[in-house]
mmCIF file of N, CA, C and O in Angstrom:
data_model
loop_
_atom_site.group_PDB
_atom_site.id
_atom_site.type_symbol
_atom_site.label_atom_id
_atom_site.label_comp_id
_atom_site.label_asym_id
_atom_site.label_seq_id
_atom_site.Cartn_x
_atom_site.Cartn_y
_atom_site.Cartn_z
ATOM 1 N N UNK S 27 -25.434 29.121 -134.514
ATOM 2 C CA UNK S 27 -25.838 28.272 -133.403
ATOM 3 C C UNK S 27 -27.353 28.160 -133.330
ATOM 4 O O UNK S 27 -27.854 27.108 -132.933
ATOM 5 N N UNK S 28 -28.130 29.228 -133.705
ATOM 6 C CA UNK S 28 -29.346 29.352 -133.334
ATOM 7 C C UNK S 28 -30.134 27.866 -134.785
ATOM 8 O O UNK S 28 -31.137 27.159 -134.690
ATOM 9 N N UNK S 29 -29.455 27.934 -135.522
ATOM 10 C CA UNK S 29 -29.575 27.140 -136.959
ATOM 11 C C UNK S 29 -29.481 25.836 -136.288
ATOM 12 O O UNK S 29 -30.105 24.890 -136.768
ATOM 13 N N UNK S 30 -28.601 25.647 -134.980
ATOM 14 C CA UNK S 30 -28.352 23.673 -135.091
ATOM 15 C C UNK S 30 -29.212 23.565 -133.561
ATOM 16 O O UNK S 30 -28.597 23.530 -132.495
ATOM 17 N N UNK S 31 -30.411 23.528 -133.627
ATOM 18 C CA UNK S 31 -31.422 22.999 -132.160
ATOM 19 C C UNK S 31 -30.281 21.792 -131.520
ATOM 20 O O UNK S 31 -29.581 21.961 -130.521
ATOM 21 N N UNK S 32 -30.312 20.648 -132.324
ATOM 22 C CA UNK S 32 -29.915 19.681 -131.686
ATOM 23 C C UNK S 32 -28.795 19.636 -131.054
ATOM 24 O O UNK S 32 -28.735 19.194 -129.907
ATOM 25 N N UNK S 33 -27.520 20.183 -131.849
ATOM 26 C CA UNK S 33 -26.236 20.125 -131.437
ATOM 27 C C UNK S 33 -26.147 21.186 -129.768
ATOM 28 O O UNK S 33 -25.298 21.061 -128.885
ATOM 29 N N UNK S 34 -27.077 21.965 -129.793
ATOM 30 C CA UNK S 34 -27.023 22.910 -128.691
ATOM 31 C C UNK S 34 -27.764 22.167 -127.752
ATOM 32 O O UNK S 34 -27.292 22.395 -126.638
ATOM 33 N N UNK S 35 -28.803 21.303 -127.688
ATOM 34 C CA UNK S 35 -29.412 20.452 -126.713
ATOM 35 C C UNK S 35 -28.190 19.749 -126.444
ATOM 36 O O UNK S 35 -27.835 20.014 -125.295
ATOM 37 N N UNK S 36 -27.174 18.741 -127.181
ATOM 38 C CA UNK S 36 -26.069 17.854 -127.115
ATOM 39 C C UNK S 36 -24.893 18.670 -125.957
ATOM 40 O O UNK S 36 -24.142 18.046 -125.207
ATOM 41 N N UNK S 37 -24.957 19.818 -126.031
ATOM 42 C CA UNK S 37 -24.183 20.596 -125.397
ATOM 43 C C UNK S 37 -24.739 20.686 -124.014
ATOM 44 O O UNK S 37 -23.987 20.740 -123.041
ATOM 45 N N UNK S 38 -26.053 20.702 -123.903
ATOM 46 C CA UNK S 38 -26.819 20.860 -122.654
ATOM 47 C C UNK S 38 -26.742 19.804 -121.926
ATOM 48 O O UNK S 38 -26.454 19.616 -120.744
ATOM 49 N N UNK S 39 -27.127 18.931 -123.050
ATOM 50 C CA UNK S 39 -26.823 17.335 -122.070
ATOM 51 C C UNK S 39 -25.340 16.884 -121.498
ATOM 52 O O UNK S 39 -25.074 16.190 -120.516
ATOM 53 N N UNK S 40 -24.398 17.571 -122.530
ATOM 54 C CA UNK S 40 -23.111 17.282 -121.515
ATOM 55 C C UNK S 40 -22.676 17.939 -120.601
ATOM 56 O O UNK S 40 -21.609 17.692 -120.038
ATOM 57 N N UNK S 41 -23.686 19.178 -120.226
ATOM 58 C CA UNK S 41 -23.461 20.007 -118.975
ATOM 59 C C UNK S 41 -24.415 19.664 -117.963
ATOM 60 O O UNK S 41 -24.316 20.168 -116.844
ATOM 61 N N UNK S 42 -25.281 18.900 -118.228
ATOM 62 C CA UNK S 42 -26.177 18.418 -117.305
ATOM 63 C C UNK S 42 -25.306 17.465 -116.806
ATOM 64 O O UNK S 42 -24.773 17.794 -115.747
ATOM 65 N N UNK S 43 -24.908 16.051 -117.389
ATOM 66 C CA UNK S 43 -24.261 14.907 -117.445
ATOM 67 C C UNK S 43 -23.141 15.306 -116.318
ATOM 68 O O UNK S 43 -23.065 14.661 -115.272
ATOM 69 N N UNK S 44 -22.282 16.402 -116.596
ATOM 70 C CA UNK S 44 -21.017 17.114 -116.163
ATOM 71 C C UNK S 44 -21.109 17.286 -114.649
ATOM 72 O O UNK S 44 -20.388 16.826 -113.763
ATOM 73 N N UNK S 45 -22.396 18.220 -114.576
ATOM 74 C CA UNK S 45 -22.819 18.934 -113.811
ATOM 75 C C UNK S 45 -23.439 17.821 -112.285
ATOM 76 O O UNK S 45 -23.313 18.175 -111.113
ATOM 77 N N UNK S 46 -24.061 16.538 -112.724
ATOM 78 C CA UNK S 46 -24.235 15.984 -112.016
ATOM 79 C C UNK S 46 -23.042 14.690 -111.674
ATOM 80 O O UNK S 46 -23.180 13.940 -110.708
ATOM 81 N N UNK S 47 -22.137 14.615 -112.429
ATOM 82 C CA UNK S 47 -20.900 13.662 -112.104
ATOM 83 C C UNK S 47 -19.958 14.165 -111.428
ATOM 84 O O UNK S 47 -19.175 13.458 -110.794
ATOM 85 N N UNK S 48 -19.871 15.913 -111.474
ATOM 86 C CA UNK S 48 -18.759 16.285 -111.008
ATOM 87 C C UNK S 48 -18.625 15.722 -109.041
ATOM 88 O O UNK S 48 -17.582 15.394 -108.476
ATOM 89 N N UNK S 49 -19.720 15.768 -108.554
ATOM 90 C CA UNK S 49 -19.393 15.585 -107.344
ATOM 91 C C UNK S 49 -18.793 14.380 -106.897
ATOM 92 O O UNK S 49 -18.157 14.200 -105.858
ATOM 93 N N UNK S 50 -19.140 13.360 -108.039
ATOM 94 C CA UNK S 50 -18.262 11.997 -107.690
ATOM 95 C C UNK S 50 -17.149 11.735 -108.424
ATOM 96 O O UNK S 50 -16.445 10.728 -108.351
ATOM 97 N N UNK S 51 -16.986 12.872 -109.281
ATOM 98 C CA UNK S 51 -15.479 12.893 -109.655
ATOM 99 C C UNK S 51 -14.674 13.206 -109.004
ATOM 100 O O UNK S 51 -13.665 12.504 -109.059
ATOM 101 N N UNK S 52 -14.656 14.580 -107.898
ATOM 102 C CA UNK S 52 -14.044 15.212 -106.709
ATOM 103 C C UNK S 52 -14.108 13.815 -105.949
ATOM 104 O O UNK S 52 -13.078 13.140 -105.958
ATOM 105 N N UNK S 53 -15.017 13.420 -105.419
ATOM 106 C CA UNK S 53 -14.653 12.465 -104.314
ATOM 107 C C UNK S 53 -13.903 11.558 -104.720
ATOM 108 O O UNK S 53 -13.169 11.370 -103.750
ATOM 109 N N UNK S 54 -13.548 10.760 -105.631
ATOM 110 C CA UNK S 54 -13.016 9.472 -106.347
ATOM 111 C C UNK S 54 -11.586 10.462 -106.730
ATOM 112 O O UNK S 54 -10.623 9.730 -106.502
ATOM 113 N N UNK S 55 -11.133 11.703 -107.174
ATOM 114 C CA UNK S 55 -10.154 11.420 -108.048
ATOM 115 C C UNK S 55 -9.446 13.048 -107.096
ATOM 116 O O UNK S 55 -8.321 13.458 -107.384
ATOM 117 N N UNK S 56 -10.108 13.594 -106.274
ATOM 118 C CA UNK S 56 -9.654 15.291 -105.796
ATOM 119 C C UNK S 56 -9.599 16.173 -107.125
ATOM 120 O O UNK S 56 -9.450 16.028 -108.338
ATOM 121 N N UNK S 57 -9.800 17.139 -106.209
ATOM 122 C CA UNK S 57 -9.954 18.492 -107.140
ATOM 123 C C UNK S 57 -8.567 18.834 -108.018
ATOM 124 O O UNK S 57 -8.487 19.493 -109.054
ATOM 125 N N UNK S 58 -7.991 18.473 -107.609
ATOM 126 C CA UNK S 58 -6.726 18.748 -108.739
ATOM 127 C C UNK S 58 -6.791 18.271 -110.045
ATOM 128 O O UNK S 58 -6.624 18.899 -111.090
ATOM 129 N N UNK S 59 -7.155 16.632 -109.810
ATOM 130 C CA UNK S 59 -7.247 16.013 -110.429
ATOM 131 C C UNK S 59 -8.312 16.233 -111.858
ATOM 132 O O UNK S 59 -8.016 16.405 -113.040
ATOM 133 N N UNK S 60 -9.735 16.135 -111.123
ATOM 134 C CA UNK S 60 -10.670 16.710 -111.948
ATOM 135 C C UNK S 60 -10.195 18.229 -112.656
ATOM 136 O O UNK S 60 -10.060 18.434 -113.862
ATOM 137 N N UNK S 61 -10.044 18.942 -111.854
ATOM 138 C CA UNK S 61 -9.672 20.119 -112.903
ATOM 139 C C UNK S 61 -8.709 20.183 -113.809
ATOM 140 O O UNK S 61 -8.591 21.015 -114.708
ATOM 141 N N UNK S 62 -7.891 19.112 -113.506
ATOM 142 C CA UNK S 62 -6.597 18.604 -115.003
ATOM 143 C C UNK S 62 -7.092 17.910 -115.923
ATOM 144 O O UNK S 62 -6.796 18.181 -117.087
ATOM 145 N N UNK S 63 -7.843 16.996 -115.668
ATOM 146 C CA UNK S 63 -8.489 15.989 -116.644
ATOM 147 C C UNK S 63 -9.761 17.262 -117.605
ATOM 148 O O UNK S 63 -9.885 17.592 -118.785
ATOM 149 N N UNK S 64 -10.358 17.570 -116.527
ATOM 150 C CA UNK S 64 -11.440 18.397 -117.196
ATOM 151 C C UNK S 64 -10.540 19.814 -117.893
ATOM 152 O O UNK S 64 -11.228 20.270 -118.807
ATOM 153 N N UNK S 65 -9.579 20.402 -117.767
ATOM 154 C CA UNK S 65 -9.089 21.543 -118.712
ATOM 155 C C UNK S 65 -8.578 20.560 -119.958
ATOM 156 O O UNK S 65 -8.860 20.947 -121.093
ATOM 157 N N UNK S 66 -7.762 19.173 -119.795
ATOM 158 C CA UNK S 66 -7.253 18.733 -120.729
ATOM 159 C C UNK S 66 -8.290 17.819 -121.502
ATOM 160 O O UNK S 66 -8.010 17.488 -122.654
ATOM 161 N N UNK S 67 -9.202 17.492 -121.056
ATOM 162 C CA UNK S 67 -10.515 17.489 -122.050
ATOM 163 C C UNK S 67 -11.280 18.162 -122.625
ATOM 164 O O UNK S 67 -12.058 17.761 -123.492
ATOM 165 N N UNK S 68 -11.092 20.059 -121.945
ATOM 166 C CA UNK S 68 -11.926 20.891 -122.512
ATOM 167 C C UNK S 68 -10.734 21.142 -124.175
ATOM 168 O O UNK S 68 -11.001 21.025 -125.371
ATOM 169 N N UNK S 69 -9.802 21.409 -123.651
ATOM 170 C CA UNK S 69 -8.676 21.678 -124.750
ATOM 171 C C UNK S 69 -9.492 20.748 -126.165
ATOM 172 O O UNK S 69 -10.262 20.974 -127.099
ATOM 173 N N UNK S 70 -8.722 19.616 -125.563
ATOM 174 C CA UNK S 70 -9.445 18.278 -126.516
ATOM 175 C C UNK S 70 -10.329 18.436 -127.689
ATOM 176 O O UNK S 70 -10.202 18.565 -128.907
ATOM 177 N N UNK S 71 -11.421 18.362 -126.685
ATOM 178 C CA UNK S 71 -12.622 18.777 -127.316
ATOM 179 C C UNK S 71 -12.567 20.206 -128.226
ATOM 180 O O UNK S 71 -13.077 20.428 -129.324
ATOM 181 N N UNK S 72 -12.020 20.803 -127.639
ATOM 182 C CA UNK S 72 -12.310 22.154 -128.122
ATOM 183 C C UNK S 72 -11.583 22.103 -130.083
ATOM 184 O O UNK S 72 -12.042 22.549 -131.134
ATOM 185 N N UNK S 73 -10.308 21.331 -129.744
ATOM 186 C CA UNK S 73 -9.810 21.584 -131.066
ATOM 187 C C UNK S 73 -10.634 20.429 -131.832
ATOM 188 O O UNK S 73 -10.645 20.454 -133.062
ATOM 189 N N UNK S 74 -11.251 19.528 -131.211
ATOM 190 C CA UNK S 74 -12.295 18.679 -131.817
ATOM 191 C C UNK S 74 -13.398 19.221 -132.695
ATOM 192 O O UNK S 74 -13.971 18.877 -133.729
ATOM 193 N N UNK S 75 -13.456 20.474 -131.614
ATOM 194 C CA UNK S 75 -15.516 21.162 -132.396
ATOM 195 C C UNK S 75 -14.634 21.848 -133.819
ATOM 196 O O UNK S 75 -15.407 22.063 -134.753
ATOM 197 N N UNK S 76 -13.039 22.244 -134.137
ATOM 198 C CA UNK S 76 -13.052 22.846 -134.641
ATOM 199 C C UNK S 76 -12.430 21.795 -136.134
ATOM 200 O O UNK S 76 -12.524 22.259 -137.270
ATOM 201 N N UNK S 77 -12.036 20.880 -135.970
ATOM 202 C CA UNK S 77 -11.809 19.688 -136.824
ATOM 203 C C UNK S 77 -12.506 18.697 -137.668
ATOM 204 O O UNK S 77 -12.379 18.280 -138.819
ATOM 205 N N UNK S 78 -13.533 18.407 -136.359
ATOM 206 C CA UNK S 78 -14.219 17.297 -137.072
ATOM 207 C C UNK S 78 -15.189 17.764 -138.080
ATOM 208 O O UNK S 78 -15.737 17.129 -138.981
ATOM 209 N N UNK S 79 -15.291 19.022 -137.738
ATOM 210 C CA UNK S 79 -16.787 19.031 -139.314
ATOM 211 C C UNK S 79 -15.807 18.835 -140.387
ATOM 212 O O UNK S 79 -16.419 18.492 -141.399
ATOM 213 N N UNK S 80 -14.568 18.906 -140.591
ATOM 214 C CA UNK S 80 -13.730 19.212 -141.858
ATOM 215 C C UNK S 80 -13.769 17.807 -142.105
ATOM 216 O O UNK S 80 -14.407 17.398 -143.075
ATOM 217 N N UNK S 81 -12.973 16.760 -141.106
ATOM 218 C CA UNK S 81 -12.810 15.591 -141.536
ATOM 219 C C UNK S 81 -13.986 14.438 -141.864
ATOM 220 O O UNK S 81 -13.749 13.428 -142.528
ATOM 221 N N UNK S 82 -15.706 14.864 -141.101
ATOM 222 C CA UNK S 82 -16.204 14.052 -141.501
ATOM 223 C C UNK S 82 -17.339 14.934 -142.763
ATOM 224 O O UNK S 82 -18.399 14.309 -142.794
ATOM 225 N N UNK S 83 -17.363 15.826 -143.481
ATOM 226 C CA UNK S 83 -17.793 16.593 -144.148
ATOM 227 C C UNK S 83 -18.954 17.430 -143.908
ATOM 228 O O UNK S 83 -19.758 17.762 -144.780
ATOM 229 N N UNK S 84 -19.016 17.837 -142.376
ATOM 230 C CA UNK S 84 -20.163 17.962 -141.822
ATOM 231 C C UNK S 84 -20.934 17.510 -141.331
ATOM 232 O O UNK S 84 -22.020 18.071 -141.186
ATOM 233 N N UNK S 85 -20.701 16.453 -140.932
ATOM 234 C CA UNK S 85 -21.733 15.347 -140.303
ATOM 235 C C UNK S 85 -22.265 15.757 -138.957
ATOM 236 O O UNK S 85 -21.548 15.700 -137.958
ATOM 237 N N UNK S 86 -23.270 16.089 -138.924
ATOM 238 C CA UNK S 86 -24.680 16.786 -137.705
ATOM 239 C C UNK S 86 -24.551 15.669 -136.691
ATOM 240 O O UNK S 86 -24.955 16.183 -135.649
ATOM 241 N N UNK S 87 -24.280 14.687 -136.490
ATOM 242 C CA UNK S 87 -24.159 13.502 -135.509
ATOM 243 C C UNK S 87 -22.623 13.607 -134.731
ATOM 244 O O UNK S 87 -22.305 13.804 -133.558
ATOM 245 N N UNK S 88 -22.063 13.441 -135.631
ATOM 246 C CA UNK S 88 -20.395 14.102 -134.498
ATOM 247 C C UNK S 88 -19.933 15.106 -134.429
ATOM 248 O O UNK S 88 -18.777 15.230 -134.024
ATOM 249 N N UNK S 89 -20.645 16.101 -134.784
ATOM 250 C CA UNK S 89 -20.938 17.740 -134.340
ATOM 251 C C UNK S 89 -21.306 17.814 -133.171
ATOM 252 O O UNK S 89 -20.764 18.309 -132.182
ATOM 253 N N UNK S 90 -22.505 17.168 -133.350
ATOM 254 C CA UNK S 90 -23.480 17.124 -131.968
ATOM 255 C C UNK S 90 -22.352 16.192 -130.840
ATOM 256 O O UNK S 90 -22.183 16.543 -129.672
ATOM 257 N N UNK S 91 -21.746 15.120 -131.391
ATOM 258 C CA UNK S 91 -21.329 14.377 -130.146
ATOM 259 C C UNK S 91 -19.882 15.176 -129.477
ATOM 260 O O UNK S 91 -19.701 15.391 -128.279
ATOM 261 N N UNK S 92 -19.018 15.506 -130.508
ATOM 262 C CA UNK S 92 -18.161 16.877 -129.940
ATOM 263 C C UNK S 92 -18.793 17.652 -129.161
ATOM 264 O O UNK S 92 -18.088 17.875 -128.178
ATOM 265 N N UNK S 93 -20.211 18.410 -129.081
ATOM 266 C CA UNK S 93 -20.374 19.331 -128.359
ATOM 267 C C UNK S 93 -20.988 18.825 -127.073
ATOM 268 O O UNK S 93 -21.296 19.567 -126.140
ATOM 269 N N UNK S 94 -21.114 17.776 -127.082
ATOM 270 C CA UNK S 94 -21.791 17.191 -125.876
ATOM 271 C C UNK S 94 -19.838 16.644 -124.826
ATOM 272 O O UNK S 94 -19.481 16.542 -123.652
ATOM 273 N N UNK S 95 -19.507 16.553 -125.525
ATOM 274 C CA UNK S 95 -17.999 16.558 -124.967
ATOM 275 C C UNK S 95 -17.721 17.816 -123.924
ATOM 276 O O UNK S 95 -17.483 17.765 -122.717
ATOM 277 N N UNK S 96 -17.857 19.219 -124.998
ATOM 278 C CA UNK S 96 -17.486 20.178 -124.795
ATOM 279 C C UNK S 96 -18.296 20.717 -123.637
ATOM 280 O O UNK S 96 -17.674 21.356 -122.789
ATOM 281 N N UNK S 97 -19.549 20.556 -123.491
ATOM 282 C CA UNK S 97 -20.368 20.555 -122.607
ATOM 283 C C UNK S 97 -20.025 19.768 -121.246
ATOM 284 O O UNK S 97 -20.107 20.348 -120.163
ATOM 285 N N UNK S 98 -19.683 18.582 -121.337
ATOM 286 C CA UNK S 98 -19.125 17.813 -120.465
ATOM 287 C C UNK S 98 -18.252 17.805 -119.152
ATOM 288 O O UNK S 98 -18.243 17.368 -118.001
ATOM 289 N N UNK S 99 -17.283 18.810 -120.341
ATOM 290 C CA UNK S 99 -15.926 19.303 -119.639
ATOM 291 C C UNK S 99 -16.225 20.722 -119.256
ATOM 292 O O UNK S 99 -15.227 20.957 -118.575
ATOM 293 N N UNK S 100 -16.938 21.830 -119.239
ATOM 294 C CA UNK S 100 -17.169 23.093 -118.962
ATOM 295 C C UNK S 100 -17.251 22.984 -117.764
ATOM 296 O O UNK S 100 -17.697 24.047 -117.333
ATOM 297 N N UNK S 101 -17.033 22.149 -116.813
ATOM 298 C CA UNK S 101 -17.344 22.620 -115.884
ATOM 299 C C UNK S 101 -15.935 22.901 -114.877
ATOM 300 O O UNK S 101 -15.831 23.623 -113.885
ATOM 301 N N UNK S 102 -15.019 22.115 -115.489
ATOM 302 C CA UNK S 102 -14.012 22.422 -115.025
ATOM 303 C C UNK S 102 -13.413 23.414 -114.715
ATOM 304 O O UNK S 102 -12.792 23.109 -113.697
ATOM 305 N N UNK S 103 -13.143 24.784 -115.055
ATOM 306 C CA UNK S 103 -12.841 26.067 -115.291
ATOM 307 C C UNK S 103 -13.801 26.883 -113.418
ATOM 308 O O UNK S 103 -13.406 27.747 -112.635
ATOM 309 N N UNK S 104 -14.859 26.173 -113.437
ATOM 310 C CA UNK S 104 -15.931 26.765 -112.253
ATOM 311 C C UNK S 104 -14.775 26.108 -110.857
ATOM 312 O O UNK S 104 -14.206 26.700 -109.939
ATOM 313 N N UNK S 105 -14.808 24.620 -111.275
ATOM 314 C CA UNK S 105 -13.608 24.164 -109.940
ATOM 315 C C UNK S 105 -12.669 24.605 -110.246
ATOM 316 O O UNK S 105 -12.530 25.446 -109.358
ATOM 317 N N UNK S 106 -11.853 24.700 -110.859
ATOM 318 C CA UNK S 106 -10.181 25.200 -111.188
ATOM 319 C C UNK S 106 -10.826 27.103 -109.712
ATOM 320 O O UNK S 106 -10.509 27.390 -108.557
ATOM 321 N N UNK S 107 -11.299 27.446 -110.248
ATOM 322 C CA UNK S 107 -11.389 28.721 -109.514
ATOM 323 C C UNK S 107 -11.747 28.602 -108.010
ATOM 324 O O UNK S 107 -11.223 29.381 -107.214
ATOM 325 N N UNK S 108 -12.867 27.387 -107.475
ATOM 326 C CA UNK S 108 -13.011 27.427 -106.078
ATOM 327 C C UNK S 108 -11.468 26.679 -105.768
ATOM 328 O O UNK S 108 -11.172 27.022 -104.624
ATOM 329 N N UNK S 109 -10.670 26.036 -106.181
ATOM 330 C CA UNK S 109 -9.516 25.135 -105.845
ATOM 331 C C UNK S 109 -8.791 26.187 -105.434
ATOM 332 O O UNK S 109 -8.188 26.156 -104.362
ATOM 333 N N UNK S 110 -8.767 27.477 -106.435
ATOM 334 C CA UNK S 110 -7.511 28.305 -106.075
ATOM 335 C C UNK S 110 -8.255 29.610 -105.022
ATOM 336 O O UNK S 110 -7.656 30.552 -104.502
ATOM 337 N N UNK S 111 -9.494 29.333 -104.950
ATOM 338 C CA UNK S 111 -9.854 30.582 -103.731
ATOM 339 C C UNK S 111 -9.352 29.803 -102.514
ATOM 340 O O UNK S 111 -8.885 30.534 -101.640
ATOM 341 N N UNK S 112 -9.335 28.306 -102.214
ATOM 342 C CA UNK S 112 -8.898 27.233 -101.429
ATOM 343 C C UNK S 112 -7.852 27.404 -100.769
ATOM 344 O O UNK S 112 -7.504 27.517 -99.594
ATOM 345 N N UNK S 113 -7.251 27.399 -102.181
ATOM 346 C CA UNK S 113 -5.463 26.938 -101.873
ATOM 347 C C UNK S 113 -4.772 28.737 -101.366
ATOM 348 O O UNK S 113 -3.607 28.824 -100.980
ATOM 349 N N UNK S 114 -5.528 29.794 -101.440
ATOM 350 C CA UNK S 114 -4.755 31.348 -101.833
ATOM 351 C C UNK S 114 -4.914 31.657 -100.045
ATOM 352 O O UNK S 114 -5.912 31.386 -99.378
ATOM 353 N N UNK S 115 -3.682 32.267 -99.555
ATOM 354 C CA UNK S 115 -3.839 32.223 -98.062
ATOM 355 C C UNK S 115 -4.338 33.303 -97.742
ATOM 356 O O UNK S 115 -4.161 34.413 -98.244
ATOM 357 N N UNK S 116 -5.328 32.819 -96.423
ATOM 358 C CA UNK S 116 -6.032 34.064 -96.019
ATOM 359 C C UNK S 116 -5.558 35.153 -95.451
ATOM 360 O O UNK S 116 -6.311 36.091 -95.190
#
């Protein structure tokens, strides 16, 4: 990781990106929602970061754009947990 600068900035930017959409994703779609879309995009992605270098022979450009995916969707996992401190009775 320390070897690919860029692909780890790509990752940053989709947690920035993430990080500032999530609040109008909750409002537009509820927390359920977002945290389904966002685990079933982290999945996604995830078997993505581990595929695509094979199928495009390494290519540093959709490395990078997988991880900006993966970045994207991380944030989901943070709501999935306030949803269920939410939903768990006091």
């Amino acid at each position: 990781e320390e070897s690919l600068p860029i692909s780890s900035t790509a990752l940053f930017a989709g947690w920035l990106v993430g990080s500032i959409g999530i609040g109008n994703a909750i409002n537009c779609f509820g927390k359920k929602r977002v945290v389904f879309g966002g685990a079933l995009g982290l999945l996604l992605s995830s078997i993505a970061l581990v595929t695509v270098p094979h199928w495009t022979g390494g290519n540093l450009v959709a490395f990078s754009v997988v991880r900006f995916f993966v970045g994207l969707f991380v944030i989901a996992p943070g709501i999935g947990g306030l949803l269920v401190q939410e939903s768990a009775p006091a």
